[in-house]
Short mmCIF file of C-alpha atoms and ligand atoms in Angstrom, two decimals:
data_model
loop_
_atom_site.label_atom_id
_atom_site.label_comp_id
_atom_site.label_asym_id
_atom_site.label_seq_id
_atom_site.Cartn_x
_atom_site.Cartn_y
_atom_site.Cartn_z
CA MET A 28 72.63 109.43 74.89
CA SER A 29 71.95 110.87 78.32
CA ASN A 30 71.31 109.40 81.72
CA LEU A 31 67.90 111.00 81.52
CA ALA A 32 67.01 108.33 78.97
CA ALA A 33 64.15 106.08 80.09
CA GLU A 34 66.31 102.96 79.61
CA PRO A 35 69.90 104.26 79.90
CA GLU A 36 71.70 100.90 79.93
CA PHE A 37 69.67 99.57 77.00
CA GLU A 38 70.16 102.75 75.00
CA GLN A 39 73.91 102.60 75.70
CA ALA A 40 74.06 99.02 74.36
CA VAL A 41 72.07 99.97 71.23
CA HIS A 42 74.30 103.01 70.67
CA GLU A 43 77.48 100.93 71.00
CA ILE A 44 76.27 98.55 68.34
CA SER A 45 74.75 101.11 65.99
CA SER A 46 77.89 103.27 65.99
CA THR A 47 80.12 100.31 65.09
CA ILE A 48 77.95 98.58 62.48
CA GLU A 49 77.64 101.79 60.44
CA PRO A 50 80.38 100.77 57.93
CA PHE A 51 78.38 97.60 57.21
CA LEU A 52 75.05 99.46 56.98
CA ALA A 53 76.61 102.03 54.63
CA ALA A 54 77.64 99.20 52.30
CA HIS A 55 74.30 97.35 52.73
CA PRO A 56 71.63 99.98 53.44
CA GLU A 57 68.84 97.41 53.06
CA TYR A 58 69.96 96.00 56.45
CA ARG A 59 68.94 99.22 58.27
CA LYS A 60 65.42 97.81 58.58
CA ALA A 61 66.79 94.69 60.28
CA PHE A 62 68.57 96.86 62.84
CA GLU A 63 65.29 98.64 63.59
CA VAL A 64 63.46 95.32 64.00
CA VAL A 65 66.14 93.62 66.11
CA GLN A 66 65.98 96.34 68.78
CA ILE A 67 62.48 95.30 69.87
CA PRO A 68 62.21 92.18 72.03
CA GLU A 69 59.96 89.45 70.68
CA ARG A 70 58.35 89.18 74.11
CA ILE A 71 58.80 90.42 77.69
CA ILE A 72 57.31 88.60 80.67
CA GLN A 73 57.00 90.57 83.91
CA PHE A 74 55.79 89.09 87.15
CA ARG A 75 55.60 89.34 90.90
CA VAL A 76 57.42 86.98 93.27
CA THR A 77 56.21 86.67 96.85
CA TRP A 78 58.20 84.54 99.26
CA GLU A 79 58.56 84.06 102.98
CA ARG A 80 61.44 85.40 105.08
CA ASP A 81 62.86 83.28 107.93
CA ASP A 82 60.94 85.44 110.42
CA GLY A 83 57.68 84.52 108.69
CA SER A 84 57.12 87.92 107.08
CA VAL A 85 56.20 88.27 103.41
CA ALA A 86 58.67 89.68 100.92
CA VAL A 87 57.81 90.73 97.37
CA ASN A 88 60.05 91.29 94.34
CA ARG A 89 59.75 92.21 90.68
CA ALA A 90 60.90 89.65 88.14
CA PHE A 91 61.29 89.55 84.37
CA ARG A 92 62.22 87.40 81.41
CA VAL A 93 63.11 89.21 78.19
CA GLN A 94 62.71 86.80 75.26
CA PHE A 95 64.60 89.02 72.87
CA ASN A 96 65.36 87.12 69.69
CA SER A 97 64.85 83.53 68.55
CA ALA A 98 66.21 83.74 64.97
CA LEU A 99 69.16 81.43 65.65
CA GLY A 100 67.64 79.11 68.24
CA PRO A 101 65.61 79.05 71.45
CA TYR A 102 66.02 82.05 73.76
CA LYS A 103 69.18 81.58 75.84
CA GLY A 104 70.72 83.71 78.56
CA GLY A 105 71.19 84.04 82.28
CA LEU A 106 69.12 85.11 85.26
CA ARG A 107 70.47 88.04 87.28
CA LEU A 108 69.49 88.38 90.93
CA HIS A 109 70.61 91.81 92.11
CA PRO A 110 68.92 94.92 93.56
CA THR A 111 69.94 96.94 90.45
CA VAL A 112 67.89 94.71 88.13
CA ASN A 113 65.22 96.54 86.14
CA LEU A 114 63.89 96.33 82.59
CA SER A 115 66.59 98.62 81.17
CA VAL A 116 69.35 96.41 82.58
CA LEU A 117 67.71 93.18 81.38
CA LYS A 118 66.98 94.61 77.92
CA PHE A 119 70.62 95.66 77.57
CA LEU A 120 71.80 92.23 78.71
CA GLY A 121 69.30 90.43 76.45
CA PHE A 122 70.28 92.59 73.48
CA GLU A 123 73.99 91.87 73.99
CA GLN A 124 73.19 88.21 74.47
CA ILE A 125 71.67 87.94 70.96
CA PHE A 126 74.94 88.87 69.28
CA LYS A 127 77.14 87.08 71.82
CA ASN A 128 75.27 83.85 71.25
CA ALA A 129 75.59 84.34 67.49
CA LEU A 130 79.37 84.66 67.93
CA THR A 131 79.59 81.25 69.62
CA GLY A 132 78.56 79.63 66.32
CA LEU A 133 75.95 77.57 68.19
CA SER A 134 72.22 77.55 67.63
CA MET A 135 70.98 79.87 70.38
CA GLY A 136 68.72 82.92 70.40
CA GLY A 137 69.07 85.69 72.97
CA GLY A 138 67.26 86.30 76.25
CA LYS A 139 67.85 87.44 79.79
CA GLY A 140 65.91 87.52 83.00
CA GLY A 141 66.11 88.03 86.71
CA SER A 142 64.79 89.90 89.67
CA ASP A 143 65.60 92.81 91.97
CA PHE A 144 65.89 90.25 94.78
CA ASP A 145 69.12 90.82 96.74
CA PRO A 146 70.81 87.53 97.74
CA LYS A 147 73.18 89.40 100.13
CA GLY A 148 72.53 88.52 103.73
CA LYS A 149 69.84 85.94 102.90
CA SER A 150 69.89 82.48 104.47
CA ASP A 151 70.03 79.35 102.31
CA ASN A 152 66.39 78.71 103.20
CA GLU A 153 65.37 82.18 102.07
CA ILE A 154 67.26 81.71 98.79
CA ARG A 155 65.49 78.37 98.27
CA ARG A 156 62.05 79.81 98.97
CA PHE A 157 62.72 82.71 96.61
CA CYS A 158 63.92 80.37 93.83
CA TYR A 159 60.84 78.14 94.18
CA ALA A 160 58.51 81.15 94.12
CA PHE A 161 60.35 82.64 91.14
CA MET A 162 60.10 79.39 89.19
CA LEU A 163 56.40 79.05 89.95
CA GLU A 164 55.73 81.71 87.31
CA LEU A 165 58.84 81.34 85.11
CA SER A 166 58.19 77.61 84.56
CA ARG A 167 55.18 78.50 82.37
CA HIS A 168 57.36 80.39 79.90
CA ILE A 169 60.53 78.30 79.46
CA GLY A 170 61.35 74.88 78.02
CA ALA A 171 64.23 72.91 76.51
CA ASP A 172 63.16 74.01 72.98
CA THR A 173 61.71 77.41 73.96
CA ASP A 174 63.88 79.29 76.43
CA ILE A 175 66.75 77.96 78.54
CA PRO A 176 67.89 80.29 81.36
CA ALA A 177 71.19 79.94 83.25
CA GLY A 178 73.30 81.71 85.84
CA ASP A 179 74.45 85.32 85.97
CA ILE A 180 75.26 87.68 88.86
CA GLY A 181 73.56 86.28 91.99
CA THR A 182 72.57 83.01 90.32
CA GLY A 183 75.12 80.22 90.74
CA GLY A 184 75.03 76.44 91.04
CA ARG A 185 72.97 76.48 94.26
CA GLU A 186 70.25 78.71 92.79
CA ILE A 187 70.13 76.73 89.53
CA GLY A 188 69.65 73.59 91.65
CA PHE A 189 66.71 75.08 93.53
CA MET A 190 65.13 76.40 90.33
CA PHE A 191 65.60 73.08 88.53
CA GLY A 192 64.04 71.21 91.43
CA ALA A 193 61.11 73.60 91.45
CA TYR A 194 60.51 73.25 87.70
CA LYS A 195 60.65 69.47 87.91
CA LYS A 196 58.03 69.42 90.66
CA TYR A 197 55.69 71.89 88.95
CA GLN A 198 55.90 70.27 85.50
CA ASN A 199 56.74 66.64 86.41
CA GLU A 200 59.48 66.74 83.78
CA PHE A 201 63.24 66.17 84.02
CA ALA A 202 64.42 68.25 81.07
CA GLY A 203 67.29 70.49 80.01
CA ILE A 204 65.39 73.67 80.87
CA LEU A 205 68.32 75.36 82.62
CA THR A 206 72.07 75.22 82.11
CA GLY A 207 74.74 75.33 84.78
CA LYS A 208 73.18 72.24 86.37
CA GLY A 209 75.06 69.97 88.79
CA ASP A 210 77.60 67.48 87.42
CA ASP A 211 75.47 64.46 88.31
CA TRP A 212 72.10 65.72 87.10
CA GLY A 213 72.54 67.00 83.58
CA GLY A 214 75.27 69.61 83.97
CA SER A 215 78.32 69.88 81.75
CA PHE A 216 81.89 69.68 82.92
CA ILE A 217 83.71 73.04 82.62
CA ARG A 218 80.45 75.11 82.72
CA PRO A 219 81.41 76.89 86.00
CA GLU A 220 84.90 77.61 84.63
CA ALA A 221 83.82 78.44 81.09
CA THR A 222 83.37 82.24 81.11
CA GLY A 223 86.70 82.87 82.85
CA TYR A 224 88.63 80.22 80.92
CA GLY A 225 87.10 81.36 77.63
CA LEU A 226 88.09 84.96 78.36
CA VAL A 227 91.70 83.90 78.86
CA TYR A 228 91.64 81.75 75.70
CA TYR A 229 90.36 84.77 73.74
CA VAL A 230 93.09 87.05 75.10
CA THR A 231 95.69 84.36 74.34
CA GLU A 232 94.93 84.96 70.66
CA MET A 233 95.21 88.75 71.09
CA LEU A 234 98.59 88.36 72.86
CA ARG A 235 99.92 86.26 70.02
CA ASP A 236 98.66 88.47 67.22
CA LEU A 237 99.71 91.85 68.62
CA ASP A 238 102.98 91.08 70.39
CA ASN A 239 103.75 87.47 69.47
CA THR A 240 103.73 86.71 73.19
CA ASP A 241 101.89 84.64 75.81
CA TRP A 242 100.84 84.95 79.48
CA VAL A 243 104.20 84.19 81.07
CA GLY A 244 105.14 87.02 83.43
CA LYS A 245 102.17 89.21 82.44
CA ARG A 246 100.78 91.49 85.17
CA VAL A 247 97.02 91.10 85.09
CA LEU A 248 94.42 93.33 86.74
CA ILE A 249 91.06 91.68 87.39
CA SER A 250 87.97 93.32 88.84
CA GLY A 251 85.19 91.42 90.55
CA SER A 252 85.64 88.32 92.67
CA GLY A 253 82.78 86.11 91.54
CA ASN A 254 82.69 83.16 89.21
CA VAL A 255 84.15 84.89 86.13
CA ALA A 256 86.96 86.65 88.01
CA GLN A 257 87.94 83.51 89.95
CA PHE A 258 88.25 81.17 86.97
CA ALA A 259 89.89 83.77 84.73
CA ALA A 260 92.47 84.27 87.50
CA LEU A 261 93.11 80.55 87.93
CA LYS A 262 93.69 80.14 84.17
CA VAL A 263 95.99 83.19 84.03
CA ILE A 264 98.07 81.72 86.88
CA GLU A 265 98.15 78.28 85.22
CA LEU A 266 99.51 79.92 82.06
CA GLY A 267 102.25 81.79 83.94
CA GLY A 268 100.72 85.23 84.55
CA HIS A 269 100.42 87.21 87.79
CA VAL A 270 96.98 88.23 89.06
CA LEU A 271 97.39 91.50 90.93
CA SER A 272 93.83 92.48 91.87
CA PHE A 273 90.28 91.52 92.73
CA SER A 274 87.42 93.73 93.82
CA ASP A 275 83.80 93.86 94.91
CA SER A 276 81.24 96.64 95.24
CA THR A 277 82.91 97.85 98.45
CA GLY A 278 86.53 98.18 97.25
CA ALA A 279 89.63 96.69 95.63
CA LEU A 280 92.17 94.22 97.01
CA ILE A 281 95.57 94.52 95.37
CA ALA A 282 98.93 92.76 95.44
CA THR A 283 101.94 95.07 95.51
CA ASP A 284 104.60 92.31 95.52
CA GLY A 285 104.37 91.71 91.75
CA VAL A 286 103.66 88.01 92.37
CA GLY A 287 100.00 88.29 93.22
CA PHE A 288 97.26 85.93 94.30
CA THR A 289 97.76 82.16 94.50
CA PRO A 290 95.23 79.41 93.71
CA ALA A 291 94.86 78.89 97.49
CA ASP A 292 93.95 82.60 97.90
CA ILE A 293 91.39 82.24 95.14
CA ALA A 294 89.87 79.16 96.79
CA ALA A 295 89.55 81.16 100.04
CA ILE A 296 87.92 84.06 98.16
CA ALA A 297 85.49 81.63 96.49
CA ASP A 298 84.54 80.38 99.94
CA VAL A 299 83.86 83.91 101.20
CA LYS A 300 81.70 84.62 98.14
CA LEU A 301 79.74 81.40 98.55
CA ARG A 302 78.80 82.61 102.03
CA ARG A 303 77.59 85.86 100.39
CA GLN A 304 80.15 87.90 102.34
CA ALA A 305 82.17 90.95 101.24
CA LEU A 306 85.76 90.58 100.04
CA THR A 307 86.95 92.12 103.32
CA ALA A 308 86.05 88.81 105.02
CA PHE A 309 88.94 87.13 103.15
CA GLN A 310 91.76 86.50 105.70
CA HIS A 311 95.21 87.20 104.20
CA ASP A 312 97.38 88.34 107.13
CA GLY A 313 98.01 91.73 105.55
CA ARG A 314 99.58 90.31 102.38
CA PHE A 315 97.30 92.45 100.19
CA GLU A 316 96.25 96.11 100.28
CA TRP A 317 92.60 97.05 100.62
CA HIS A 318 91.39 100.23 98.87
CA GLU A 319 87.95 101.07 100.18
CA GLY A 320 85.45 102.24 97.56
CA GLN A 321 87.98 101.91 94.70
CA ARG A 322 88.28 99.85 91.54
CA PRO A 323 91.68 98.41 90.59
CA TRP A 324 92.23 100.45 87.41
CA THR A 325 93.87 103.54 88.90
CA LEU A 326 95.92 101.74 91.55
CA PHE A 327 98.86 100.53 89.42
CA GLU A 328 101.66 102.44 87.72
CA SER A 329 102.25 99.68 85.22
CA ALA A 330 100.48 96.49 84.10
CA ASP A 331 99.95 94.45 80.93
CA VAL A 332 96.37 93.15 80.84
CA ALA A 333 93.05 94.32 82.35
CA LEU A 334 90.06 91.99 82.60
CA PRO A 335 86.98 93.82 83.92
CA SER A 336 84.92 90.94 85.33
CA ALA A 337 82.48 92.52 87.78
CA THR A 338 79.50 94.28 86.15
CA GLN A 339 78.43 96.87 83.57
CA ASN A 340 80.05 100.31 83.35
CA GLU A 341 82.91 99.42 85.68
CA VAL A 342 85.57 101.24 83.63
CA SER A 343 85.05 105.01 83.24
CA GLU A 344 86.78 107.37 80.83
CA ASP A 345 89.30 108.46 83.48
CA GLU A 346 89.98 104.87 84.50
CA ALA A 347 90.52 103.97 80.83
CA LYS A 348 93.05 106.80 80.59
CA ALA A 349 94.80 105.47 83.73
CA LEU A 350 95.05 102.01 82.14
CA VAL A 351 96.53 103.47 78.95
CA ALA A 352 99.00 105.53 81.02
CA ALA A 353 100.01 102.36 82.92
CA GLY A 354 100.94 100.77 79.59
CA VAL A 355 98.15 98.17 79.65
CA ARG A 356 98.18 96.56 76.18
CA TYR A 357 95.02 94.46 76.41
CA VAL A 358 91.57 95.10 77.84
CA ALA A 359 89.03 92.29 77.49
CA GLU A 360 85.66 92.24 79.24
CA GLY A 361 84.63 89.25 81.34
CA SER A 362 81.61 91.33 82.35
CA ASN A 363 78.85 92.46 80.01
CA MET A 364 79.37 96.07 78.83
CA GLY A 365 82.14 96.46 81.43
CA CYS A 366 83.43 99.62 79.79
CA THR A 367 81.46 102.84 79.35
CA GLN A 368 81.20 104.20 75.81
CA GLU A 369 83.69 106.92 76.80
CA ALA A 370 86.20 104.29 78.01
CA ILE A 371 85.83 102.34 74.74
CA ASP A 372 86.48 105.58 72.83
CA VAL A 373 89.73 106.07 74.79
CA PHE A 374 90.97 102.56 73.91
CA GLU A 375 89.83 102.74 70.29
CA ALA A 376 91.62 106.08 69.85
CA THR A 377 94.94 104.40 70.76
CA ARG A 378 94.25 101.73 68.13
CA LYS A 379 93.48 104.29 65.44
CA GLN A 380 96.90 105.89 65.94
CA CYS A 381 98.54 102.79 64.45
CA THR A 382 98.35 103.42 60.76
CA SER A 383 101.34 101.43 59.57
CA GLU A 384 101.96 97.69 59.99
CA GLY A 385 104.15 96.86 62.99
CA GLU A 386 103.74 100.30 64.59
CA THR A 387 101.84 99.26 67.68
CA ALA A 388 103.44 101.36 70.42
CA GLY A 389 100.94 102.97 72.77
CA VAL A 390 98.03 100.72 71.82
CA THR A 391 95.53 99.43 74.35
CA TRP A 392 93.62 96.82 72.36
CA TYR A 393 90.02 96.38 73.46
CA ALA A 394 87.78 93.30 73.19
CA PRO A 395 84.06 93.64 74.09
CA GLY A 396 82.31 91.22 76.44
CA LYS A 397 79.96 89.85 73.81
CA ALA A 398 83.02 88.28 72.17
CA ALA A 399 85.53 87.81 74.99
CA ASN A 400 83.06 86.37 77.53
CA CYS A 401 80.99 84.20 75.18
CA GLY A 402 82.66 81.05 76.57
CA GLY A 403 80.10 80.79 79.37
CA VAL A 404 77.08 80.67 77.17
CA ALA A 405 79.03 78.57 74.65
CA VAL A 406 79.45 75.78 77.21
CA SER A 407 75.78 76.27 78.12
CA GLY A 408 75.12 75.49 74.45
CA LEU A 409 77.30 72.39 74.78
CA GLU A 410 75.34 71.43 77.91
CA MET A 411 72.12 71.67 75.88
CA GLY A 412 73.70 69.45 73.22
CA GLN A 413 74.68 66.84 75.81
CA ASN A 414 71.18 66.97 77.36
CA SER A 415 69.55 66.38 73.96
CA GLN A 416 71.81 63.39 73.35
CA ARG A 417 71.46 62.19 76.95
CA LEU A 418 75.24 61.90 77.01
CA LYS A 419 78.07 63.49 78.96
CA TRP A 420 81.37 64.53 77.48
CA SER A 421 84.68 64.45 79.39
CA HIS A 422 86.44 67.51 80.84
CA GLN A 423 88.98 67.35 78.03
CA GLU A 424 86.35 67.16 75.30
CA VAL A 425 84.43 70.17 76.61
CA ASP A 426 87.57 72.21 77.24
CA ALA A 427 88.85 71.48 73.72
CA LYS A 428 85.50 72.54 72.22
CA LEU A 429 85.50 75.72 74.34
CA LYS A 430 89.01 76.60 73.17
CA ASP A 431 88.00 75.99 69.58
CA ILE A 432 84.90 78.20 69.92
CA MET A 433 86.93 81.06 71.45
CA ILE A 434 89.58 80.88 68.72
CA THR A 435 86.90 80.85 66.00
CA CYS A 436 85.08 83.75 67.68
CA TYR A 437 88.31 85.78 67.90
CA THR A 438 89.22 85.07 64.26
CA ASN A 439 85.70 86.05 63.17
CA CYS A 440 85.92 89.37 65.09
CA ARG A 441 89.40 90.14 63.76
CA GLU A 442 88.62 89.28 60.11
CA THR A 443 85.23 91.05 60.11
CA GLY A 444 86.86 94.08 61.72
CA LYS A 445 89.56 94.05 59.03
CA THR A 446 87.01 93.75 56.22
CA TYR A 447 84.73 96.61 57.21
CA VAL A 448 86.85 99.06 59.22
CA ARG A 449 90.13 100.19 57.69
CA ASP A 450 91.05 102.98 60.10
CA SER A 451 94.20 101.37 61.51
CA ALA A 452 96.75 98.62 60.99
CA ILE A 453 95.17 96.89 63.99
CA PRO A 454 91.60 95.57 63.56
CA SER A 455 88.74 96.87 65.71
CA LEU A 456 87.50 93.86 67.65
CA VAL A 457 84.45 95.79 68.86
CA SER A 458 83.34 96.63 65.30
CA GLY A 459 84.19 93.12 64.15
CA ALA A 460 82.18 91.50 66.96
CA ASN A 461 79.16 93.73 66.42
CA ILE A 462 79.08 93.41 62.64
CA ALA A 463 79.68 89.64 62.61
CA GLY A 464 77.02 89.05 65.28
CA PHE A 465 74.46 91.38 63.71
CA VAL A 466 74.84 90.07 60.14
CA LYS A 467 74.32 86.47 61.21
CA VAL A 468 71.16 87.29 63.18
CA ALA A 469 69.79 89.69 60.52
CA LYS A 470 70.24 87.07 57.78
CA ALA A 471 68.37 84.44 59.80
CA MET A 472 65.59 86.97 60.47
CA LEU A 473 65.44 87.71 56.75
CA ASP A 474 65.17 83.99 55.92
CA GLN A 475 62.37 83.65 58.49
CA GLY A 476 60.39 86.66 57.29
CA ASP A 477 60.94 88.92 60.32
CA TRP A 478 61.88 91.59 57.77
CA TRP A 479 62.15 91.45 53.99
CA ILE A 480 63.71 93.24 51.07
CA SER A 481 61.04 94.53 48.69
CA GLY A 482 61.36 93.38 45.11
CA LYS A 483 63.77 90.54 45.89
N1 LIG B 512 75.07 84.91 82.07
C1 LIG B 512 76.03 84.43 81.14
C2 LIG B 512 76.27 85.44 80.04
O1 LIG B 512 76.17 86.62 80.29
C3 LIG B 512 75.75 83.03 80.66
C4 LIG B 512 74.41 82.81 80.04
C5 LIG B 512 74.10 81.34 79.74
O2 LIG B 512 74.91 80.48 80.01
O3 LIG B 512 73.00 81.13 79.21
O4 LIG B 512 76.59 85.14 78.93
#
């Protein structure tokens, strides 16, 4: 795999899965055909979005929706609005989404979309005009039983509101065609919190299984400062941990007092983000250290947990080595493909050193995003369920279901890892996640005639 590849991010995602499902394919070679078929999206829609800037000039962007796989249910996945968006990025995200959605246990296929539109520095009116223009085309291709987009980087509650309003006007239909909607108009409680909370619930299981411990007193490094990072941090604090870092694309903000950020700090950071400002706009009277152009991973001599929650490839091989050297025991991705393949190899090598039961010294246990961050799309699935029933469940009901889904997902990854990969006393959660997700999707595709086994 080289960066000269035409679709480097997509090829990286395919490589990560193909290298880890090999033990399953070796035992079931007939499934190799399914892996070939599943790599090709069922459909890709590409379109142009023209919208009007506040000064009256015309702006134009590229937009896409990758309808990757509908074996388990209608296409489901977020919309990313970021200048780095291109087809390689959306194909990687859509591909990951297929297996992530399978791991939630809900009936959802995989898709992803977005645009190279940059929300930074745009006024609310510009955002609204972009969302309406974007939905003008997208509305022809989605539907409550066809494809249900949601938020991702750059698309939050405000953007979902504008897009929902646009769809309703174009189609004259109030339907569950997006998730992440407002509380009073079809949204689910806990959807904004779900990815971050779910990540923490997943790691809670890892903490218990590896060290028979919990979050109390744990030093936690978080990257990013958006929706996932904020709610993961709030849950960590609620459970007794210390959040020692946040970051954005311009640098890292770290706490050196060992106590870390408070819920009030996080509320202030959320406010800064909502105004589409950089993390440097957060006023903290010098209580935290700013490291320009850095990510948090190399800035600590010791820590317990790392939760990459910004974007893809945000942990390099050297940064992975720094986390291992700092004694970090757990790495779980709130972002999609947060770790490079080289970083995953560093973590997995520490796991493979543990060949006898109970010998876990030196391990940095790694959980991939498609498992650890599936809580967001899981509550999107619960939002779809509530929309179909025209009902609304309480906070407690949704939170309990989210917890249950994360525990089941973790157990599935752990047990599948144990079954197929016997290279260590500690299961590979990345192999377990990939095999469990792939097998479920491949079986549904087999049932539906997307591939078949000759002579059977
Ligand atoms: N963008 C989120 C993800 O990466 C959520 C998608 C959704 O809720 O459909 O899983």
